[in-house]
Amino acid sequence: MAMLMKGNEAIAEAAIQAGCRLFYGYPITPSTEIPEYMSKKMKSSGGTYLQAESEVAAINMVYGAGAVGERVMTGTSSPGFSLMQEGLSYLFAAEIPCVIVDVMRSGPGLGGLGPTQADYFQLTKGGGHGDYHGIVLAPASVQEMVDLTKEAFDIADYYRNLVIVAVDGILGQMMEPVEFPPYQGRKLSPKTWAASGAEGRPKNNVISYYLTPDLGESENLRWGQKISLMKESEQRFSEYLMDDAEFAFVAFGTSARITETAVDMLREEGIKVGLFRPVTLWPFPEKGLSARLPQIKGLMSVELSSGQMVEDVKLIVNGQAPVGLCKRQGGMTPEPEEVVDAFKKQLLGRGQG
Amino acid sequence: MKTIFTKTSGLTERPFHYCPGCTHGIIHRLIGELLEEMNLIEKAIGVAPVGCAGFCENYFSCDMIGAAHGRAVAVATGAKRARPDRFVFTYQGDGDGASIGLAETVSAAARGEKISSIFVNNAIYGMTGGQMAPTSLVGQRTSTSPYGRDAVTMGFPLDLPKILTQVEGAVYVASVSVESPQAIKETKKALRKAFQIQLDGLGYSFVSILSTCPTNWGVDPVEALDWLTTKMKPYFALGELKTPALEGGSNS
Ligand SMILES: Cc1ncc(C[n+]2csc(CCOP(=O)(O)OP(=O)(O)O)c2C)c(N)n1
Ligand code: SF4
Ligand SMILES: [Mg+2]
């Protein structure tokens, strides 16, 4: 049965249903409903909610709970996500599974409370130090926030890697009908590596350093293999009217929702456009996009940032077709008409009217 | 033949990497002995810092987690809340616990986290080659206070255990040292109490231990013990600074 739920609360509920029993976080708009929901529901679910003294502490509490082998999550918004970057790098190196939600708000600086996608670089290229990656899931509806959050815990355990669920303030705050269908999880191996107390087994260390450059290189190569495997196996996307499309929009999250309307408007004019929506921002769904390139005369990235994802799009297109950009920043979102206009101007070579 | 001394099973076979005369090793032994004596080896989860003790996960026989610099207490909090049935301790330097991780230490104390912190105060950043620490004494020469710590521009040493006595959730706070057999005995007693307080679920326990760093103090091991005794001990509050009210201990 469907019920009406706010995006942030739906994420929190989905996490609990996925077996997350520990939540550490620090309040920040527009993600605060996540800790609020957790503080209300964790106890009756047999888990623990703890308000950390900062996002720095929160991500390191996540590190501790993940290191002993429990399912753990934190949720934050851009400035808090910035504070977590050192922690993300350590989580990757120590191969501690966990789920982090970033409900993006506009920056730079304290910025504003409006929606944005301007954490794209930080999310996908690694805001912390060293060669690392988290898998980044970008839902575009409250239902998808539920489905992907549930899966996020399995993916994290499967690869022993951090998984980030990235949405913007609109998705976090909006209410939509959702269902919580039973979830058939992945087959996972027991966490024999965890530092959970060495009862009846040799001791475990969960650490993130190496003392010599040759060991450093071999560790990085090993992690690199995992990165390649995740890149190969976890690319996801969804398409709208792409089968006969001659032009493709590329957009995720809220901007994909807006772009869908723009696609409908252009289709009414007889222009064959479609939408390619990355569901994983990292790994970027390059296989899916590449497969469409032979039929495509031009692409347009629609983003709530100065144009960050467009760089990945251009890498894949590699000069085979023109790539345009339609963007709004600072908490603003484009109207579908603006997207249509930008498309006509940049890709059809004609302005409005 | 009668055995009068053996290496504790609380420590692994791995030789310490510490400099000659460094008292980190003595403190490790005390902790290892208590893990063994209190039957905690299979129940303990230790959290290693970044600092000279950053490789201590190789020395303790229990499960260990390596934290980022200053975050050991947050990591321990995360672990303990996940596994309340485990015995969780942190081992940290003075820079780790009283500078970059000060917020984590005080906040965990305020929440009364049921973990035990061992805070090794050597008045210097040992690991990185002898820079000024929050605990460096006024006048102390370090590589970043080459003319001596000047209180006007660099401030005063922070006496963390003294601060923690003011925090309600910190139920046991002791400040001890390791410059003599007697002092080492006292330190072991304090550690045992701190561990027991966690096992009894009473709250946060914190043991500060004055320790030497002959290498970065630029003295030999014997002079280092003397420097600890004559320079450090007079400055920092010493003793059991706070014990649980139940025991009839002082609360000041
Ligand atoms: C974020 C970060 N900043 C700085 C460092 C460098 N660093 C490593 S250990 C250390 C100080 C260690 O001093 P202390 O905690 O007193 O331990 P000791 O080595 O004296 O036992 C510093 C500054 C680091 N590893 N990470
Ligand atoms: S540098 Fe100082 S604290 Fe570090 S091992 Fe050597 S003597 Fe000990
Ligand atoms: Mg030190």
XYZ file of C-alpha atoms and ligand atoms in Angstrom:
640
model
C 0.000 0.000 0.000
C 1.334 3.379 -0.981
C 1.701 6.102 1.611
C 2.617 9.746 1.352
C 6.086 10.462 2.674
C 8.712 13.157 2.638
C 11.897 12.184 0.787
C 14.184 12.492 3.789
C 11.880 10.432 5.993
C 11.526 7.821 3.289
C 15.315 7.456 3.152
C 15.453 7.014 6.922
C 12.658 4.425 6.933
C 14.251 2.537 4.053
C 17.564 2.437 5.931
C 15.921 0.944 9.013
C 14.172 -1.635 6.844
C 17.524 -2.473 5.281
C 18.859 -3.398 8.700
C 20.647 -0.162 9.545
C 20.690 -0.052 13.324
C 23.070 2.838 13.915
C 22.713 6.418 12.873
C 25.157 9.168 13.781
C 24.518 12.676 12.536
C 24.555 16.411 13.071
C 21.520 18.515 12.101
C 21.666 20.612 8.938
C 18.945 21.917 6.645
C 17.670 20.467 4.297
C 18.566 16.997 5.614
C 17.432 17.359 9.233
C 14.345 15.176 8.849
C 16.710 12.215 8.528
C 18.206 12.504 12.046
C 14.800 13.534 13.388
C 13.152 10.441 11.963
C 15.999 8.249 13.184
C 15.794 9.705 16.688
C 12.091 8.846 16.720
C 12.285 5.361 15.211
C 15.682 3.810 15.935
C 14.981 2.862 19.513
C 11.811 0.910 18.792
C 13.698 -0.821 15.963
C 16.334 -2.001 18.427
C 18.954 0.407 17.142
C 20.796 3.488 18.279
C 20.528 7.086 17.200
C 23.233 9.434 18.410
C 23.598 13.128 17.767
C 27.271 13.746 17.144
C 29.062 16.956 18.126
C 29.952 17.667 14.494
C 29.992 16.067 11.082
C 33.674 15.312 11.652
C 32.725 13.257 14.700
C 29.684 11.766 12.949
C 31.649 10.300 10.053
C 34.241 8.894 12.444
C 31.504 7.311 14.554
C 30.282 5.762 11.317
C 33.836 4.504 10.814
C 33.819 2.898 14.275
C 30.445 1.187 13.870
C 31.281 0.042 10.353
C 34.639 -1.294 11.523
C 32.964 -3.590 14.046
C 30.756 -4.878 11.246
C 27.377 -3.225 11.841
C 25.145 -1.495 9.282
C 25.481 2.242 9.814
C 24.433 5.466 8.133
C 24.809 9.218 8.428
C 22.910 11.943 6.655
C 23.982 15.509 6.038
C 23.912 18.408 3.659
C 26.711 20.032 1.664
C 28.703 21.975 4.317
C 28.496 18.935 6.580
C 29.457 16.686 3.685
C 32.548 18.858 3.185
C 33.540 18.225 6.795
C 33.303 14.480 6.234
C 35.794 14.278 3.375
C 38.819 13.120 5.391
C 36.593 10.446 6.907
C 35.458 9.227 3.486
C 39.052 8.748 2.418
C 39.773 6.718 5.576
C 36.576 4.678 5.165
C 37.635 3.750 1.664
C 41.169 2.774 2.659
C 40.029 0.748 5.675
C 37.355 -0.810 3.402
C 34.553 -0.123 5.837
C 31.060 -0.422 4.376
C 28.637 2.391 5.215
C 25.982 4.630 3.693
C 26.148 8.424 3.600
C 23.298 10.655 2.462
C 24.071 14.088 1.045
C 20.993 16.269 0.626
C 22.709 18.975 -1.384
C 22.186 22.648 -0.702
C 23.667 25.548 -2.563
C 27.152 26.877 -1.993
C 29.941 27.807 -1.985
C 30.323 28.937 1.601
C 27.351 28.805 3.907
C 25.411 29.313 0.685
C 21.667 29.005 0.766
C 19.036 26.430 1.547
C 17.885 26.035 -2.047
C 18.431 22.868 -4.064
C 21.605 22.286 -5.994
C 23.704 19.589 -7.604
C 26.934 21.477 -7.147
C 28.477 18.756 -4.952
C 28.855 16.646 -8.110
C 32.641 17.008 -8.276
C 33.033 16.354 -4.564
C 30.732 13.325 -4.778
C 32.191 11.720 -7.872
C 35.825 12.798 -8.034
C 36.581 12.402 -4.327
C 36.560 15.434 -2.056
C 39.049 13.765 0.261
C 42.670 12.850 -0.366
C 44.044 9.947 -2.350
C 42.754 7.715 -5.130
C 39.375 6.594 -3.857
C 35.760 6.382 -4.942
C 32.423 5.936 -3.283
C 29.523 4.570 -5.291
C 27.130 7.495 -5.748
C 23.411 6.811 -6.203
C 21.210 9.656 -7.453
C 17.492 8.941 -7.092
C 14.953 11.195 -8.834
C 11.801 10.369 -6.875
C 10.847 9.522 -3.322
C 10.164 5.928 -4.396
C 13.607 5.676 -5.903
C 15.075 7.134 -2.709
C 13.538 4.189 -0.863
C 14.633 1.551 -3.360
C 18.185 2.818 -3.750
C 18.716 3.417 -0.031
C 17.769 -0.201 0.692
C 20.134 -1.412 -1.970
C 22.892 0.942 -0.871
C 23.542 -1.124 2.261
C 23.917 -4.304 0.239
C 26.214 -2.660 -2.282
C 28.333 -1.260 0.552
C 28.661 -4.670 2.215
C 29.218 -6.432 -1.096
C 32.222 -4.309 -2.073
C 33.279 -3.253 1.441
C 32.990 0.282 0.152
C 31.255 3.509 1.051
C 28.033 4.256 -0.809
C 26.632 7.771 -1.054
C 22.996 8.580 -1.747
C 22.935 12.057 -3.313
C 19.783 14.104 -3.623
C 19.018 17.817 -3.594
C 16.903 19.826 -1.198
C 13.759 19.497 -3.338
C 13.847 15.701 -3.345
C 14.627 15.616 0.369
C 11.714 17.869 1.202
C 9.021 16.807 -1.243
C 6.209 14.396 -0.488
C 5.259 11.620 -2.866
C 3.459 8.313 -2.542
C 5.845 5.480 -1.740
C 5.753 1.780 -1.159
C 8.142 -0.401 0.769
C 8.082 -3.703 -1.085
C 10.020 -6.633 0.358
C 13.590 -6.443 -0.821
C 15.492 -9.433 -2.115
C 19.060 -8.629 -1.135
C 22.399 -9.666 -2.567
C 24.211 -12.724 -1.352
C 26.764 -11.412 1.124
C 29.679 -13.061 2.859
C 30.016 -12.843 6.643
C 32.171 -9.944 7.881
C 35.068 -12.054 9.106
C 37.371 -9.019 8.775
C 35.518 -6.885 11.337
C 37.143 -5.735 14.596
C 34.244 -6.940 16.705
C 36.161 -8.618 19.523
C 38.477 -11.574 18.906
C 36.291 -14.244 20.471
C 37.522 -17.642 19.348
C 39.492 -16.334 16.384
C 42.789 -14.543 15.692
C 42.684 -10.797 16.197
C 41.581 -8.418 13.435
C 42.987 -4.980 12.684
C 40.984 -2.497 10.638
C 43.461 0.148 9.536
C 44.142 2.522 6.655
C 47.905 3.047 6.490
C 50.905 1.405 4.923
C 54.460 2.035 5.962
C 56.441 1.546 2.772
C 55.901 2.924 -0.727
C 55.999 -0.542 -2.308
C 53.221 -1.734 -0.020
C 51.459 1.574 -0.681
C 51.564 0.921 -4.373
C 50.360 -2.660 -4.124
C 47.491 -1.595 -1.849
C 46.517 1.160 -4.261
C 46.622 -1.307 -7.136
C 44.397 -3.691 -5.197
C 41.935 -0.882 -4.461
C 42.213 0.121 -8.107
C 41.019 -3.345 -9.101
C 38.023 -2.935 -6.839
C 37.338 0.470 -8.377
C 37.482 -1.107 -11.852
C 35.125 -3.884 -10.799
C 32.613 -1.404 -9.365
C 32.949 0.694 -12.515
C 32.275 -2.325 -14.679
C 29.384 -3.757 -12.672
C 27.457 -0.915 -11.095
C 26.695 1.604 -13.858
C 23.008 2.460 -13.856
C 20.823 4.786 -15.841
C 17.268 5.219 -16.951
C 16.003 6.472 -20.302
C 12.966 8.419 -21.399
C 11.972 8.395 -25.104
C 15.516 7.574 -26.163
C 14.760 4.822 -28.695
C 14.233 7.085 -31.688
C 15.889 10.172 -30.196
C 18.204 12.278 -32.331
C 19.097 14.550 -29.434
C 19.704 13.560 -25.828
C 19.393 15.476 -22.612
C 21.556 14.210 -19.779
C 20.250 15.053 -16.310
C 19.862 13.439 -12.872
C 17.703 14.005 -9.801
C 15.494 17.078 -9.784
C 16.870 18.460 -13.033
C 15.934 15.170 -14.732
C 12.349 15.613 -13.524
C 12.238 19.096 -15.035
C 13.902 17.918 -18.225
C 11.314 15.201 -18.720
C 8.699 17.922 -19.150
C 10.982 19.755 -21.573
C 11.316 16.534 -23.591
C 7.522 16.284 -23.801
C 7.273 19.895 -24.978
C 9.874 19.398 -27.701
C 8.299 16.103 -28.786
C 5.010 17.983 -29.288
C 6.856 20.172 -31.757
C 8.007 17.031 -33.539
C 11.627 17.255 -32.418
C 13.025 13.844 -31.577
C 14.605 14.317 -28.153
C 15.022 11.967 -25.227
C 16.404 11.949 -21.690
C 19.338 9.901 -20.488
C 19.292 9.908 -16.687
C 22.333 8.677 -14.766
C 21.194 6.799 -11.657
C 24.777 6.216 -10.588
C 26.835 9.401 -10.745
C 29.862 7.286 -9.952
C 30.408 5.073 -11.776
C 29.056 7.323 -14.511
C 26.926 5.194 -16.878
C 29.307 5.598 -19.783
C 28.405 2.277 -21.376
C 24.749 3.278 -21.671
C 25.496 6.731 -22.999
C 28.128 5.496 -25.456
C 25.638 3.002 -26.866
C 23.337 5.875 -27.820
C 25.952 8.033 -29.479
C 25.622 6.645 -33.035
C 22.021 7.921 -33.249
C 22.645 11.261 -31.499
C 23.238 14.614 -33.240
C 23.713 16.611 -30.072
C 23.477 16.435 -26.277
C 22.629 18.843 -23.508
C 23.522 18.500 -19.863
C 20.922 20.049 -17.546
C 22.370 20.807 -14.129
C 21.833 22.751 -10.922
C 25.478 23.853 -10.881
C 27.894 25.794 -13.039
C 28.192 22.668 -15.181
C 30.032 19.834 -13.494
C 28.565 16.623 -14.910
C 28.903 18.105 -18.400
C 32.639 17.397 -18.160
C 31.941 13.668 -17.823
C 29.450 13.833 -20.678
C 32.049 15.503 -22.903
C 34.628 12.862 -22.008
C 32.304 10.141 -23.232
C 31.070 12.006 -26.313
C 34.687 12.782 -27.124
C 33.940 15.297 -29.865
C 31.505 13.068 -31.754
C 28.617 15.496 -31.231
C 28.103 18.984 -29.814
C 27.415 19.110 -26.065
C 25.363 21.992 -24.657
C 24.680 23.042 -21.092
C 21.565 24.390 -19.423
C 22.178 25.434 -15.842
C 20.846 27.323 -12.866
C 22.810 27.953 -9.690
C 22.564 29.160 -6.125
C 19.324 27.365 -5.285
C 17.389 28.193 -8.470
C 15.846 25.590 -10.772
C 15.089 26.093 -14.476
C 11.552 26.092 -15.848
C 11.022 23.457 -18.568
C 10.632 26.377 -21.029
C 14.162 27.532 -20.208
C 15.462 24.061 -20.974
C 13.585 24.062 -24.292
C 15.000 27.511 -25.147
C 18.561 26.559 -24.237
C 18.223 23.440 -26.377
C 16.957 25.365 -29.403
C 19.580 28.053 -29.077
C 22.580 25.828 -28.437
C 21.752 22.677 -30.407
C 19.321 23.736 -33.125
C 21.044 27.061 -33.646
C 17.902 29.120 -33.212
C 16.590 31.210 -30.370
C 13.075 31.495 -29.057
C 10.242 32.504 -31.439
C 62.537 -23.322 37.848
C 60.127 -20.733 39.171
C 58.917 -18.171 36.637
C 58.835 -14.737 38.157
C 58.140 -12.643 35.075
C 56.688 -13.416 31.645
C 55.498 -11.330 28.827
C 51.772 -10.780 29.074
C 49.452 -12.457 26.586
C 47.783 -9.041 26.257
C 50.681 -8.091 23.967
C 51.608 -9.771 20.693
C 55.077 -11.036 19.770
C 55.752 -7.971 17.633
C 58.735 -5.935 18.935
C 57.933 -2.300 19.784
C 59.213 0.348 17.392
C 59.543 2.988 20.119
C 62.822 4.864 20.681
C 65.111 3.739 23.524
C 63.888 5.207 26.797
C 60.452 6.079 25.467
C 57.784 5.287 28.049
C 55.051 4.466 25.512
C 56.352 0.882 25.887
C 55.799 0.780 29.651
C 52.251 2.037 29.214
C 51.618 -0.613 26.553
C 52.772 -3.320 28.929
C 50.443 -2.119 31.679
C 47.487 -2.151 29.315
C 48.454 -5.585 27.961
C 48.700 -6.966 31.494
C 45.286 -5.605 32.397
C 43.701 -6.989 29.236
C 45.031 -10.362 30.327
C 44.315 -10.060 34.055
C 40.802 -8.727 33.552
C 40.086 -11.363 30.919
C 39.407 -8.764 28.253
C 41.527 -9.888 25.308
C 38.637 -11.492 23.422
C 36.184 -8.824 24.457
C 38.186 -5.692 23.795
C 38.180 -3.380 20.806
C 41.059 -0.901 20.956
C 41.307 2.259 18.909
C 44.757 3.408 17.798
C 45.548 7.097 17.211
C 47.765 8.817 14.695
C 50.939 9.615 16.571
C 53.894 7.586 17.790
C 51.398 4.993 19.043
C 49.784 4.831 15.613
C 51.037 1.293 15.090
C 49.884 0.001 18.464
C 47.280 -2.179 16.759
C 50.214 -4.499 16.083
C 51.087 -4.752 19.779
C 47.814 -5.342 21.614
C 46.417 -8.870 21.324
C 42.842 -7.705 20.935
C 40.940 -6.459 17.889
C 42.054 -2.957 16.927
C 40.816 -0.118 14.739
C 43.135 2.595 13.399
C 41.505 6.041 13.605
C 42.304 9.300 11.834
C 44.366 11.845 13.813
C 42.229 13.100 16.705
C 39.203 10.944 15.978
C 39.868 7.907 18.160
C 37.189 8.829 20.683
C 34.567 9.309 17.953
C 35.551 5.970 16.417
C 35.381 4.329 19.849
C 31.960 5.888 20.425
C 30.734 4.482 17.116
C 32.108 1.050 17.977
C 30.812 0.969 21.551
C 27.319 2.098 20.595
C 27.315 -0.635 17.971
C 28.591 -3.276 20.391
C 27.712 -2.227 23.960
C 28.783 -5.691 25.130
C 32.413 -5.009 24.184
C 35.173 -3.312 26.133
C 36.324 -0.318 24.078
C 39.396 1.809 24.743
C 41.371 4.509 22.967
C 45.116 5.062 23.183
C 46.033 8.617 22.217
C 48.799 11.175 22.376
C 48.389 14.668 23.750
C 48.136 16.227 20.316
C 45.568 13.644 19.274
C 43.359 13.992 22.341
C 43.887 17.577 23.480
C 44.365 19.515 20.251
C 42.915 18.191 16.997
C 40.567 15.833 18.865
C 39.667 18.073 21.800
C 36.034 18.431 20.741
C 35.694 14.661 20.426
C 37.220 14.050 23.876
C 35.117 16.606 25.725
C 31.916 15.679 23.882
C 32.331 11.960 24.538
C 32.973 12.769 28.192
C 29.856 14.939 28.303
C 27.780 12.105 26.873
C 29.278 9.742 29.415
C 30.330 7.317 26.696
C 31.105 3.990 28.278
C 34.621 3.855 26.908
C 38.079 4.328 28.460
C 40.668 6.739 27.101
C 44.375 6.448 27.763
C 45.955 9.809 27.111
C 49.732 9.825 26.823
C 51.057 13.300 27.541
C 54.677 13.768 26.474
C 54.342 17.531 26.028
C 55.304 17.251 22.368
C 54.325 15.962 18.945
C 56.567 12.909 18.920
C 55.524 11.316 15.668
C 56.058 14.348 13.474
C 59.451 15.202 14.905
C 59.022 17.338 17.981
C 56.671 20.223 17.294
C 54.881 22.149 20.011
C 51.914 20.331 21.558
C 48.941 21.818 23.422
C 50.658 20.443 26.526
C 54.156 21.847 25.879
C 55.382 23.806 28.885
C 55.947 27.552 28.843
C 59.545 28.065 27.824
C 59.835 24.588 26.299
C 61.851 24.533 23.086
C 60.332 22.524 20.282
C 60.860 22.587 16.526
C 57.967 25.044 16.177
C 58.797 27.024 19.317
C 62.554 27.222 18.762
C 62.927 30.113 21.246
C 60.753 28.379 23.818
C 56.975 28.446 24.193
C 56.022 32.067 24.726
C 52.790 32.247 26.714
C 51.858 35.624 25.245
C 51.780 34.448 21.653
C 51.459 30.681 22.003
C 49.353 30.398 25.108
C 49.549 28.060 28.048
C 49.645 24.283 28.328
C 46.227 22.695 28.438
C 45.594 20.458 31.432
C 42.970 18.197 29.877
C 42.277 15.895 32.832
C 41.644 18.933 35.006
C 39.113 20.212 32.485
C 37.409 16.832 32.306
C 36.768 16.826 36.052
C 34.208 19.547 35.334
C 32.330 17.343 32.880
C 29.569 15.341 34.501
C 29.711 12.312 32.211
C 33.416 11.776 32.926
C 33.109 9.612 36.028
C 36.721 8.659 36.504
C 39.606 11.001 35.743
C 43.134 10.221 36.812
C 46.444 11.894 36.062
C 49.445 9.657 36.644
C 53.000 9.123 35.399
C 55.614 6.446 34.785
C 58.970 7.837 35.942
C 59.514 5.319 38.777
C 58.422 1.802 39.748
C 56.110 3.349 42.336
C 54.546 5.670 39.758
C 54.131 2.762 37.334
C 52.285 0.809 40.013
C 49.964 3.770 40.636
C 49.360 4.054 36.913
C 48.368 0.421 36.655
C 45.972 0.898 39.533
C 44.378 3.877 37.835
C 44.051 2.004 34.548
C 42.469 -0.952 36.300
C 39.911 1.343 37.910
C 39.197 3.080 34.625
C 38.611 -0.264 32.915
C 36.402 -1.519 35.741
C 34.300 1.633 35.545
C 33.568 0.901 31.919
C 32.747 -2.718 32.709
C 30.371 -1.505 35.424
C 28.714 0.798 32.862
C 29.260 3.935 34.939
C 30.421 6.352 32.233
C 33.506 7.785 30.615
C 36.873 7.004 32.192
C 40.038 8.897 31.341
C 43.607 8.265 32.437
C 46.245 10.822 31.547
C 49.790 9.503 31.787
C 52.832 11.779 31.798
C 55.319 10.136 29.467
C 58.781 10.791 28.063
C 60.043 11.606 24.601
C 63.844 11.566 24.953
C 64.282 11.791 21.192
C 62.423 15.018 20.674
C 63.208 16.527 24.061
C 66.850 16.130 23.016
C 67.964 14.364 26.219
C 69.019 10.865 27.166
C 66.505 8.442 28.709
C 67.612 9.078 32.304
C 67.545 12.854 31.892
C 64.123 12.460 30.324
C 62.746 10.815 33.453
C 64.261 13.656 35.453
C 62.706 16.277 33.162
C 59.326 14.610 33.516
C 59.681 14.636 37.315
C 61.020 18.137 37.771
C 59.303 20.027 34.952
C 56.096 18.263 33.988
C 54.884 16.929 37.322
C 54.805 20.328 39.039
C 52.711 21.832 36.258
C 49.960 19.261 35.728
C 47.329 18.332 38.322
C 48.132 14.816 39.520
C 46.335 11.959 41.220
C 42.841 10.577 41.028
C 41.153 13.843 40.130
C 37.667 12.439 40.041
C 36.221 9.130 41.158
C 32.622 7.932 41.161
C 30.619 9.435 44.018
C 29.462 5.931 44.972
C 32.963 5.037 46.059
C 32.970 8.008 48.358
C 35.732 9.522 46.234
C 36.269 13.229 45.850
C 34.268 14.920 43.175
C 36.406 17.948 42.743
C 44.683 15.676 9.892
C 46.104 15.456 10.269
N 46.859 16.514 10.655
C 48.142 16.325 10.990
C 48.706 15.089 10.952
C 50.168 14.935 11.288
N 50.391 14.372 12.618
C 50.553 13.064 12.798
S 50.804 12.630 14.384
C 50.764 14.257 14.875
C 50.983 14.652 16.297
C 51.219 13.510 17.201
O 51.437 13.971 18.489
P 50.734 13.314 19.721
O 49.300 13.120 19.459
O 51.092 14.115 20.908
O 51.366 11.838 19.775
P 52.882 11.410 20.077
O 53.476 11.119 18.739
O 53.550 12.523 20.779
O 52.757 10.184 20.914
C 50.520 15.093 13.794
C 50.427 16.547 13.889
C 47.885 14.008 10.532
N 48.338 12.749 10.450
N 46.590 14.225 10.210
S 59.637 10.098 19.121
Fe 59.331 10.344 21.311
S 57.284 9.573 21.765
Fe 57.882 8.834 19.734
S 58.755 6.807 20.087
Fe 60.442 8.256 20.085
S 60.704 8.852 22.212
Fe 58.704 7.878 22.038
Mg 52.648 13.782 22.246
